[in-house]
């Protein structure tokens, strides 16, 4: 199934120069991969990437060297150690260390080599656990964080502040975007480390293949989450790179959320309608609700265009087409 996020018109008057080199840090991940696809669709001629084996983004001198040799003009900083609720809560040291280091090295190298513009990607988990909903940008640092992802959130907050301070102190054009929960092609389908949507797709699919009668869903089913297709996110990133140069971070989401129970029913309907669902309340729920206020992004002329149901069907098609590879990721 072809899906297209629709905000194409603005590229006709884009300020971005498509012949300048663009570095997508994290191109092997779901987000970086989607940004590469989007840039390529839009005709960017020099999309630079670096494999982990070639460049350790946690190592400042290697990153400096890479930037000096490759001279990117635009940078999308989508690299990082990421995962779902279980990976986040059991590997907090790794999530904090890796992400702190990656953000710092890339931002510093971008300053040293006078990159024209950098977009840093954070996460909606930066906001306090009990934020007022929908969560506006100014909720940042207004209360305690959700404990299951505190390490990751602190690294992401440090990344935002880093970009803001580099903009203020050095005059760098470094901007920051905060996406909500993401899904789409190239997601991580490993059941221990994945996010909820790929985990549910895999659980229902495997249950169908094995003729099982019950699928287990973690937690109570009552938390609410907002899901943005990664192709929409990639489109929003290019839009912000093109038209936004403010210091304040910008939320990126759809503006609507669903309960995990409702999500499980949707995935069941698409993958295996006959099966029963049970909830395992020994597993953590995480934040009770995480819905972003996207009014700032709307004012900047962007909105999501991929609805959840076709988006899930698209992700499920990708999973079926890449079954062996998808199950090994993570
Ligand atoms: O997607 P998820 O891991 O991320 O979990 P968070 C969302 C909700 O789905 C939680 C429930 O309430 C989970 O308990 N859930 C139900 C499941 N079944 C499953 C399952 O099989 N696997 C998973 N993973 N969840 C992450 C943060 O939080 O969100 C990260 O840990 C990051 O920092 C990311 O920000 C976007 O939304 O709870």
mmCIF file of C-alpha atoms and ligand atoms in Angstrom:
data_model
loop_
_atom_site.group_PDB
_atom_site.id
_atom_site.type_symbol
_atom_site.label_atom_id
_atom_site.label_comp_id
_atom_site.label_asym_id
_atom_site.label_seq_id
_atom_site.Cartn_x
_atom_site.Cartn_y
_atom_site.Cartn_z
ATOM 1 C CA UNK A 1 0.000 0.000 0.000
ATOM 2 C CA UNK A 2 1.338 3.448 -0.870
ATOM 3 C CA UNK A 3 1.017 6.125 1.761
ATOM 4 C CA UNK A 4 1.860 9.721 1.190
ATOM 5 C CA UNK A 5 2.065 12.471 3.710
ATOM 6 C CA UNK A 6 0.610 15.387 1.881
ATOM 7 C CA UNK A 7 2.383 18.655 2.583
ATOM 8 C CA UNK A 8 4.123 18.851 -0.755
ATOM 9 C CA UNK A 9 3.168 22.321 -1.897
ATOM 10 C CA UNK A 10 5.516 24.227 0.365
ATOM 11 C CA UNK A 11 8.564 22.654 -1.243
ATOM 12 C CA UNK A 12 7.852 24.726 -4.355
ATOM 13 C CA UNK A 13 8.917 27.802 -2.426
ATOM 14 C CA UNK A 14 11.473 26.058 -0.243
ATOM 15 C CA UNK A 15 14.480 28.028 0.970
ATOM 16 C CA UNK A 16 16.518 24.832 1.222
ATOM 17 C CA UNK A 17 19.210 24.407 -1.373
ATOM 18 C CA UNK A 18 18.921 20.837 -2.664
ATOM 19 C CA UNK A 19 22.451 20.675 -3.957
ATOM 20 C CA UNK A 20 24.014 21.249 -0.507
ATOM 21 C CA UNK A 21 25.181 18.203 1.476
ATOM 22 C CA UNK A 22 22.751 16.976 4.140
ATOM 23 C CA UNK A 23 23.825 14.626 6.937
ATOM 24 C CA UNK A 24 21.188 12.320 8.403
ATOM 25 C CA UNK A 25 22.619 10.989 11.669
ATOM 26 C CA UNK A 26 20.890 7.689 12.487
ATOM 27 C CA UNK A 27 19.879 6.693 8.945
ATOM 28 C CA UNK A 28 19.621 2.997 9.856
ATOM 29 C CA UNK A 29 16.878 3.712 12.369
ATOM 30 C CA UNK A 30 13.175 4.120 11.631
ATOM 31 C CA UNK A 31 13.281 7.934 11.863
ATOM 32 C CA UNK A 32 16.581 8.534 10.065
ATOM 33 C CA UNK A 33 15.554 6.105 7.328
ATOM 34 C CA UNK A 34 12.277 7.973 6.782
ATOM 35 C CA UNK A 35 14.103 11.315 6.601
ATOM 36 C CA UNK A 36 16.492 9.908 3.990
ATOM 37 C CA UNK A 37 13.522 8.655 1.916
ATOM 38 C CA UNK A 38 11.781 12.031 2.163
ATOM 39 C CA UNK A 39 14.883 14.019 1.195
ATOM 40 C CA UNK A 40 15.521 11.693 -1.677
ATOM 41 C CA UNK A 41 11.890 12.061 -2.905
ATOM 42 C CA UNK A 42 12.329 15.834 -2.760
ATOM 43 C CA UNK A 43 15.446 15.717 -4.920
ATOM 44 C CA UNK A 44 18.221 16.430 -2.415
ATOM 45 C CA UNK A 45 21.369 15.531 -4.282
ATOM 46 C CA UNK A 46 23.895 14.835 -1.529
ATOM 47 C CA UNK A 47 22.447 12.843 1.355
ATOM 48 C CA UNK A 48 25.300 11.828 3.646
ATOM 49 C CA UNK A 49 25.092 8.915 6.062
ATOM 50 C CA UNK A 50 27.586 7.070 8.265
ATOM 51 C CA UNK A 51 27.273 3.499 9.491
ATOM 52 C CA UNK A 52 28.004 2.706 13.116
ATOM 53 C CA UNK A 53 30.992 0.601 12.069
ATOM 54 C CA UNK A 54 32.443 3.615 10.268
ATOM 55 C CA UNK A 55 31.667 6.339 12.841
ATOM 56 C CA UNK A 56 31.006 6.067 16.594
ATOM 57 C CA UNK A 57 28.823 9.090 17.245
ATOM 58 C CA UNK A 58 29.759 8.988 20.941
ATOM 59 C CA UNK A 59 33.375 9.796 20.124
ATOM 60 C CA UNK A 60 33.963 13.535 19.763
ATOM 61 C CA UNK A 61 37.239 13.392 17.852
ATOM 62 C CA UNK A 62 35.907 10.900 15.279
ATOM 63 C CA UNK A 63 32.766 12.982 14.828
ATOM 64 C CA UNK A 64 34.818 16.176 14.406
ATOM 65 C CA UNK A 65 36.988 14.460 11.834
ATOM 66 C CA UNK A 66 33.973 13.136 9.940
ATOM 67 C CA UNK A 67 32.337 16.593 9.843
ATOM 68 C CA UNK A 68 35.589 18.235 8.682
ATOM 69 C CA UNK A 69 35.978 15.734 5.846
ATOM 70 C CA UNK A 70 32.357 15.590 4.722
ATOM 71 C CA UNK A 71 31.296 19.208 5.341
ATOM 72 C CA UNK A 72 27.521 18.840 5.714
ATOM 73 C CA UNK A 73 25.479 22.056 5.472
ATOM 74 C CA UNK A 74 22.269 20.679 6.946
ATOM 75 C CA UNK A 75 22.123 18.082 9.730
ATOM 76 C CA UNK A 76 19.173 15.993 10.924
ATOM 77 C CA UNK A 77 20.124 14.569 14.323
ATOM 78 C CA UNK A 78 17.998 11.412 14.550
ATOM 79 C CA UNK A 79 20.636 9.085 16.016
ATOM 80 C CA UNK A 80 20.307 7.593 19.468
ATOM 81 C CA UNK A 81 19.650 4.579 21.618
ATOM 82 C CA UNK A 82 15.858 4.153 21.684
ATOM 83 C CA UNK A 83 13.287 1.635 22.815
ATOM 84 C CA UNK A 84 9.927 0.999 24.431
ATOM 85 C CA UNK A 85 8.881 1.083 28.054
ATOM 86 C CA UNK A 86 10.748 -2.085 29.102
ATOM 87 C CA UNK A 87 14.050 -1.249 27.382
ATOM 88 C CA UNK A 88 13.893 2.287 28.764
ATOM 89 C CA UNK A 89 13.226 1.214 32.332
ATOM 90 C CA UNK A 90 15.795 -1.604 32.493
ATOM 91 C CA UNK A 91 18.656 0.091 30.574
ATOM 92 C CA UNK A 92 18.498 3.646 31.934
ATOM 93 C CA UNK A 93 22.305 4.029 32.205
ATOM 94 C CA UNK A 94 22.804 3.120 28.552
ATOM 95 C CA UNK A 95 19.943 5.336 27.389
ATOM 96 C CA UNK A 96 21.295 8.289 29.348
ATOM 97 C CA UNK A 97 24.977 7.844 28.432
ATOM 98 C CA UNK A 98 24.622 7.023 24.724
ATOM 99 C CA UNK A 99 22.135 9.768 24.032
ATOM 100 C CA UNK A 100 23.938 12.455 26.039
ATOM 101 C CA UNK A 101 27.158 11.675 24.198
ATOM 102 C CA UNK A 102 25.658 11.466 20.703
ATOM 103 C CA UNK A 103 23.820 14.771 21.068
ATOM 104 C CA UNK A 104 26.866 16.539 22.450
ATOM 105 C CA UNK A 105 29.366 15.330 19.859
ATOM 106 C CA UNK A 106 27.171 16.067 16.845
ATOM 107 C CA UNK A 107 26.087 19.498 18.077
ATOM 108 C CA UNK A 108 29.665 20.484 18.904
ATOM 109 C CA UNK A 109 31.031 19.227 15.564
ATOM 110 C CA UNK A 110 28.241 21.089 13.755
ATOM 111 C CA UNK A 111 29.268 24.300 15.522
ATOM 112 C CA UNK A 112 32.965 23.799 14.834
ATOM 113 C CA UNK A 113 32.398 23.204 11.121
ATOM 114 C CA UNK A 114 29.813 25.989 10.828
ATOM 115 C CA UNK A 115 26.905 23.849 9.698
ATOM 116 C CA UNK A 116 24.205 26.105 8.246
ATOM 117 C CA UNK A 117 21.298 24.482 10.088
ATOM 118 C CA UNK A 118 20.717 21.518 12.393
ATOM 119 C CA UNK A 119 17.453 19.873 13.453
ATOM 120 C CA UNK A 120 17.568 17.896 16.703
ATOM 121 C CA UNK A 121 14.898 15.299 17.406
ATOM 122 C CA UNK A 122 13.757 14.820 20.984
ATOM 123 C CA UNK A 123 10.778 12.894 22.308
ATOM 124 C CA UNK A 124 7.466 13.566 24.032
ATOM 125 C CA UNK A 125 8.816 11.762 27.135
ATOM 126 C CA UNK A 126 10.664 15.001 28.033
ATOM 127 C CA UNK A 127 7.450 16.308 29.589
ATOM 128 C CA UNK A 128 6.434 15.775 33.225
ATOM 129 C CA UNK A 129 4.487 12.599 33.971
ATOM 130 C CA UNK A 130 1.369 14.467 35.021
ATOM 131 C CA UNK A 131 1.411 17.275 32.468
ATOM 132 C CA UNK A 132 -1.799 19.046 31.601
ATOM 133 C CA UNK A 133 -3.191 17.551 28.348
ATOM 134 C CA UNK A 134 -2.699 18.239 25.516
ATOM 135 C CA UNK A 135 0.920 18.985 26.434
ATOM 136 C CA UNK A 136 2.161 22.342 25.209
ATOM 137 C CA UNK A 137 5.819 23.172 24.692
ATOM 138 C CA UNK A 138 5.971 25.304 27.837
ATOM 139 C CA UNK A 139 5.282 22.282 30.105
ATOM 140 C CA UNK A 140 8.971 21.373 29.859
ATOM 141 C CA UNK A 141 10.634 21.131 33.308
ATOM 142 C CA UNK A 142 7.413 21.961 35.146
ATOM 143 C CA UNK A 143 7.263 18.726 37.174
ATOM 144 C CA UNK A 144 8.739 15.259 37.871
ATOM 145 C CA UNK A 145 9.402 12.947 34.929
ATOM 146 C CA UNK A 146 7.892 9.508 34.273
ATOM 147 C CA UNK A 147 10.251 7.101 36.138
ATOM 148 C CA UNK A 148 10.200 4.373 33.436
ATOM 149 C CA UNK A 149 12.045 6.662 31.013
ATOM 150 C CA UNK A 150 13.784 9.178 33.216
ATOM 151 C CA UNK A 151 17.295 8.456 31.850
ATOM 152 C CA UNK A 152 16.213 8.852 28.239
ATOM 153 C CA UNK A 153 14.137 11.944 29.018
ATOM 154 C CA UNK A 154 17.021 13.643 30.821
ATOM 155 C CA UNK A 155 19.321 12.989 27.844
ATOM 156 C CA UNK A 156 16.684 14.384 25.469
ATOM 157 C CA UNK A 157 16.139 17.474 27.638
ATOM 158 C CA UNK A 158 19.902 18.019 27.698
ATOM 159 C CA UNK A 159 19.881 17.824 23.883
ATOM 160 C CA UNK A 160 17.193 20.509 23.629
ATOM 161 C CA UNK A 161 19.023 22.792 26.033
ATOM 162 C CA UNK A 162 22.300 22.199 24.216
ATOM 163 C CA UNK A 163 20.809 23.353 20.910
ATOM 164 C CA UNK A 164 19.130 26.337 22.560
ATOM 165 C CA UNK A 165 22.316 27.435 24.320
ATOM 166 C CA UNK A 166 24.388 26.974 21.152
ATOM 167 C CA UNK A 167 21.878 29.184 19.357
ATOM 168 C CA UNK A 168 22.061 31.826 22.101
ATOM 169 C CA UNK A 169 25.799 31.767 22.827
ATOM 170 C CA UNK A 170 27.246 31.033 19.391
ATOM 171 C CA UNK A 171 24.428 32.131 17.084
ATOM 172 C CA UNK A 172 24.039 28.622 15.624
ATOM 173 C CA UNK A 173 20.839 27.933 13.679
ATOM 174 C CA UNK A 174 20.017 24.754 15.649
ATOM 175 C CA UNK A 175 16.342 23.920 16.070
ATOM 176 C CA UNK A 176 14.555 21.197 18.026
ATOM 177 C CA UNK A 177 11.453 19.081 17.359
ATOM 178 C CA UNK A 178 9.631 16.834 19.856
ATOM 179 C CA UNK A 179 7.827 13.961 18.161
ATOM 180 C CA UNK A 180 5.128 11.944 19.850
ATOM 181 C CA UNK A 181 5.121 8.086 19.784
ATOM 182 C CA UNK A 182 6.162 6.951 16.308
ATOM 183 C CA UNK A 183 5.603 3.874 14.156
ATOM 184 C CA UNK A 184 6.092 2.769 10.569
ATOM 185 C CA UNK A 185 8.431 0.850 8.272
ATOM 186 C CA UNK A 186 11.760 -0.244 9.744
ATOM 187 C CA UNK A 187 10.433 -0.281 13.300
ATOM 188 C CA UNK A 188 11.920 -2.513 16.003
ATOM 189 C CA UNK A 189 9.780 -5.673 16.404
ATOM 190 C CA UNK A 190 11.794 -7.264 19.203
ATOM 191 C CA UNK A 191 9.207 -7.961 21.911
ATOM 192 C CA UNK A 192 11.392 -6.947 24.845
ATOM 193 C CA UNK A 193 12.756 -3.679 23.475
ATOM 194 C CA UNK A 194 10.081 -2.434 21.058
ATOM 195 C CA UNK A 195 7.351 0.149 21.465
ATOM 196 C CA UNK A 196 3.735 -0.881 21.815
ATOM 197 C CA UNK A 197 2.544 -0.722 18.199
ATOM 198 C CA UNK A 198 5.190 -2.984 16.624
ATOM 199 C CA UNK A 199 4.915 -5.288 19.651
ATOM 200 C CA UNK A 200 1.153 -5.651 19.135
ATOM 201 C CA UNK A 201 1.530 -6.226 15.398
ATOM 202 C CA UNK A 202 3.985 -9.015 16.084
ATOM 203 C CA UNK A 203 2.019 -10.557 18.950
ATOM 204 C CA UNK A 204 -1.216 -10.727 16.923
ATOM 205 C CA UNK A 205 0.598 -11.952 13.827
ATOM 206 C CA UNK A 206 2.452 -14.718 15.690
ATOM 207 C CA UNK A 207 -0.730 -15.736 17.530
ATOM 208 C CA UNK A 208 -2.514 -16.080 14.195
ATOM 209 C CA UNK A 209 0.325 -18.123 12.691
ATOM 210 C CA UNK A 210 0.299 -20.450 15.684
ATOM 211 C CA UNK A 211 -3.502 -20.584 16.045
ATOM 212 C CA UNK A 212 -3.444 -19.216 19.602
ATOM 213 C CA UNK A 213 -6.692 -18.084 21.226
ATOM 214 C CA UNK A 214 -5.437 -15.285 23.470
ATOM 215 C CA UNK A 215 -3.040 -12.368 22.968
ATOM 216 C CA UNK A 216 -1.505 -10.689 26.020
ATOM 217 C CA UNK A 217 -1.214 -6.908 26.115
ATOM 218 C CA UNK A 218 1.014 -5.272 28.747
ATOM 219 C CA UNK A 219 -0.416 -3.048 31.463
ATOM 220 C CA UNK A 220 -4.025 -2.108 32.183
ATOM 221 C CA UNK A 221 -4.927 -0.908 28.675
ATOM 222 C CA UNK A 222 -6.001 2.467 30.059
ATOM 223 C CA UNK A 223 -2.953 4.655 29.226
ATOM 224 C CA UNK A 224 -3.532 6.886 26.245
ATOM 225 C CA UNK A 225 -0.982 7.497 23.498
ATOM 226 C CA UNK A 226 -0.777 9.499 20.304
ATOM 227 C CA UNK A 227 0.733 7.725 17.267
ATOM 228 C CA UNK A 228 2.416 9.486 14.368
ATOM 229 C CA UNK A 229 3.472 7.655 11.217
ATOM 230 C CA UNK A 230 7.197 8.125 10.654
ATOM 231 C CA UNK A 231 6.650 9.330 7.058
ATOM 232 C CA UNK A 232 4.582 12.191 8.486
ATOM 233 C CA UNK A 233 7.363 12.931 10.966
ATOM 234 C CA UNK A 234 9.972 13.033 8.192
ATOM 235 C CA UNK A 235 7.783 15.457 6.259
ATOM 236 C CA UNK A 236 7.408 17.669 9.348
ATOM 237 C CA UNK A 237 11.175 17.650 9.895
ATOM 238 C CA UNK A 238 11.870 18.937 6.390
ATOM 239 C CA UNK A 239 9.113 21.510 6.842
ATOM 240 C CA UNK A 240 10.722 22.804 10.052
ATOM 241 C CA UNK A 241 14.194 22.743 8.569
ATOM 242 C CA UNK A 242 12.837 24.862 5.763
ATOM 243 C CA UNK A 243 10.704 27.373 7.580
ATOM 244 C CA UNK A 244 11.488 27.503 11.318
ATOM 245 C CA UNK A 245 14.463 29.076 13.041
ATOM 246 C CA UNK A 246 13.098 29.758 16.539
ATOM 247 C CA UNK A 247 14.898 28.807 19.734
ATOM 248 C CA UNK A 248 11.856 27.117 21.306
ATOM 249 C CA UNK A 249 11.246 23.414 20.604
ATOM 250 C CA UNK A 250 8.225 22.398 18.510
ATOM 251 C CA UNK A 251 5.878 19.475 19.235
ATOM 252 C CA UNK A 252 5.189 17.114 16.343
ATOM 253 C CA UNK A 253 2.092 14.939 16.577
ATOM 254 C CA UNK A 254 -1.367 14.306 15.211
ATOM 255 C CA UNK A 255 -3.397 16.010 17.937
ATOM 256 C CA UNK A 256 -5.421 12.863 18.736
ATOM 257 C CA UNK A 257 -4.794 9.897 21.005
ATOM 258 C CA UNK A 258 -6.237 6.440 21.746
ATOM 259 C CA UNK A 259 -6.174 4.136 24.751
ATOM 260 C CA UNK A 260 -3.856 1.134 24.566
ATOM 261 C CA UNK A 261 -6.975 -1.073 24.796
ATOM 262 C CA UNK A 262 -8.462 0.674 21.737
ATOM 263 C CA UNK A 263 -5.156 0.342 19.906
ATOM 264 C CA UNK A 264 -5.040 -3.390 20.677
ATOM 265 C CA UNK A 265 -8.568 -3.759 19.266
ATOM 266 C CA UNK A 266 -7.560 -1.890 16.099
ATOM 267 C CA UNK A 267 -4.514 -4.102 15.554
ATOM 268 C CA UNK A 268 -6.586 -7.220 16.292
ATOM 269 C CA UNK A 269 -9.148 -6.123 13.682
ATOM 270 C CA UNK A 270 -6.422 -5.759 11.058
ATOM 271 C CA UNK A 271 -4.350 -8.828 11.892
ATOM 272 C CA UNK A 272 -6.392 -11.512 13.694
ATOM 273 C CA UNK A 273 -10.022 -10.545 14.504
ATOM 274 C CA UNK A 274 -10.927 -13.924 16.043
ATOM 275 C CA UNK A 275 -8.499 -13.799 18.961
ATOM 276 C CA UNK A 276 -9.214 -12.742 22.557
ATOM 277 C CA UNK A 277 -7.246 -10.043 24.393
ATOM 278 C CA UNK A 278 -6.040 -10.202 28.004
ATOM 279 C CA UNK A 279 -4.164 -7.512 29.948
ATOM 280 C CA UNK A 280 -1.059 -8.295 32.009
ATOM 281 C CA UNK A 281 -1.207 -5.734 34.807
ATOM 282 C CA UNK A 282 2.131 -6.882 36.215
ATOM 283 C CA UNK A 283 3.713 -4.885 33.370
ATOM 284 C CA UNK A 284 4.127 -1.082 33.700
ATOM 285 C CA UNK A 285 1.635 1.401 32.244
ATOM 286 C CA UNK A 286 4.073 4.312 32.099
ATOM 287 C CA UNK A 287 2.653 7.798 31.639
ATOM 288 C CA UNK A 288 -1.140 7.817 32.031
ATOM 289 C CA UNK A 289 -1.536 10.055 28.991
ATOM 290 C CA UNK A 290 0.775 11.637 26.426
ATOM 291 C CA UNK A 291 -1.012 13.844 23.911
ATOM 292 C CA UNK A 292 0.878 16.747 22.397
ATOM 293 C CA UNK A 293 -0.530 20.192 21.777
ATOM 294 C CA UNK A 294 0.347 20.704 18.121
ATOM 295 C CA UNK A 295 -1.014 24.227 17.712
ATOM 296 C CA UNK A 296 2.432 25.733 17.250
ATOM 297 C CA UNK A 297 3.207 23.347 14.394
ATOM 298 C CA UNK A 298 -0.215 24.054 12.842
ATOM 299 C CA UNK A 299 0.556 27.763 12.951
ATOM 300 C CA UNK A 300 3.774 26.955 11.114
ATOM 301 C CA UNK A 301 1.655 25.429 8.335
ATOM 302 C CA UNK A 302 2.019 21.695 8.942
ATOM 303 C CA UNK A 303 -0.396 18.941 9.925
ATOM 304 C CA UNK A 304 -0.261 15.143 9.940
ATOM 305 C CA UNK A 305 -2.009 13.425 7.035
ATOM 306 C CA UNK A 306 -1.686 9.683 7.683
ATOM 307 C CA UNK A 307 -4.600 8.335 9.742
ATOM 308 C CA UNK A 308 -3.956 5.650 12.317
ATOM 309 C CA UNK A 309 -5.835 2.767 10.693
ATOM 310 C CA UNK A 310 -4.246 3.005 7.203
ATOM 311 C CA UNK A 311 -0.961 3.739 8.935
ATOM 312 C CA UNK A 312 -1.171 0.499 10.933
ATOM 313 C CA UNK A 313 -2.117 -1.433 7.775
ATOM 314 C CA UNK A 314 0.946 0.035 6.064
ATOM 315 C CA UNK A 315 3.203 -0.917 9.002
ATOM 316 C CA UNK A 316 1.704 -4.422 9.042
ATOM 317 C CA UNK A 317 2.340 -4.832 5.304
ATOM 318 C CA UNK A 318 5.964 -3.844 5.901
ATOM 319 C CA UNK A 319 6.203 -6.330 8.758
ATOM 320 C CA UNK A 320 4.839 -9.162 6.590
ATOM 321 C CA UNK A 321 7.160 -8.281 3.708
ATOM 322 C CA UNK A 322 10.196 -8.139 6.010
ATOM 323 C CA UNK A 323 9.197 -10.789 8.522
ATOM 324 C CA UNK A 324 12.561 -12.418 9.261
ATOM 325 C CA UNK A 325 14.508 -9.177 9.259
ATOM 326 C CA UNK A 326 11.857 -7.363 11.335
ATOM 327 C CA UNK A 327 11.853 -9.982 14.084
ATOM 328 C CA UNK A 328 15.630 -9.808 14.389
ATOM 329 C CA UNK A 329 15.862 -6.041 14.818
ATOM 330 C CA UNK A 330 16.730 -4.648 18.229
HETATM 331 O O1 LIG B 1 5.228 2.167 23.391
HETATM 332 P P1 LIG B 1 5.616 2.053 24.804
HETATM 333 O O2 LIG B 1 6.667 1.068 25.142
HETATM 334 O O3 LIG B 1 6.085 3.494 25.233
HETATM 335 O O4 LIG B 1 4.340 1.668 25.691
HETATM 336 P P2 LIG B 1 5.756 4.668 26.249
HETATM 337 C C1 LIG B 1 3.141 2.379 25.610
HETATM 338 C C2 LIG B 1 2.076 1.695 26.426
HETATM 339 O O5 LIG B 1 1.720 0.465 25.789
HETATM 340 C C3 LIG B 1 2.460 1.326 27.862
HETATM 341 C C4 LIG B 1 1.667 -0.581 26.735
HETATM 342 O O6 LIG B 1 1.354 1.586 28.707
HETATM 343 C C5 LIG B 1 2.715 -0.169 27.768
HETATM 344 O O7 LIG B 1 2.515 -0.878 28.992
HETATM 345 N N1 LIG B 1 1.917 -1.875 26.076
HETATM 346 C C6 LIG B 1 1.006 -2.869 25.929
HETATM 347 C C7 LIG B 1 3.073 -2.298 25.539
HETATM 348 N N2 LIG B 1 1.553 -3.946 25.372
HETATM 349 C C8 LIG B 1 2.845 -3.608 25.099
HETATM 350 C C9 LIG B 1 3.923 -4.331 24.500
HETATM 351 O O8 LIG B 1 3.808 -5.485 24.116
HETATM 352 N N3 LIG B 1 5.093 -3.654 24.375
HETATM 353 C C10 LIG B 1 5.253 -2.356 24.790
HETATM 354 N N4 LIG B 1 6.420 -1.744 24.611
HETATM 355 N N5 LIG B 1 4.251 -1.671 25.401
HETATM 356 C C11 LIG B 1 8.209 5.208 25.672
HETATM 357 C C12 LIG B 1 9.388 5.668 26.445
HETATM 358 O O9 LIG B 1 7.194 5.187 26.571
HETATM 359 O O10 LIG B 1 7.825 6.099 24.653
HETATM 360 C C13 LIG B 1 10.430 6.226 25.604
HETATM 361 O O11 LIG B 1 9.827 4.630 27.272
HETATM 362 C C14 LIG B 1 9.975 6.982 24.390
HETATM 363 O O12 LIG B 1 11.174 7.085 26.405
HETATM 364 C C15 LIG B 1 8.753 6.421 23.733
HETATM 365 O O13 LIG B 1 9.719 8.314 24.705
HETATM 366 C C16 LIG B 1 8.169 7.304 22.675
HETATM 367 O O14 LIG B 1 4.960 5.677 25.502
HETATM 368 O O15 LIG B 1 5.170 4.232 27.536
#
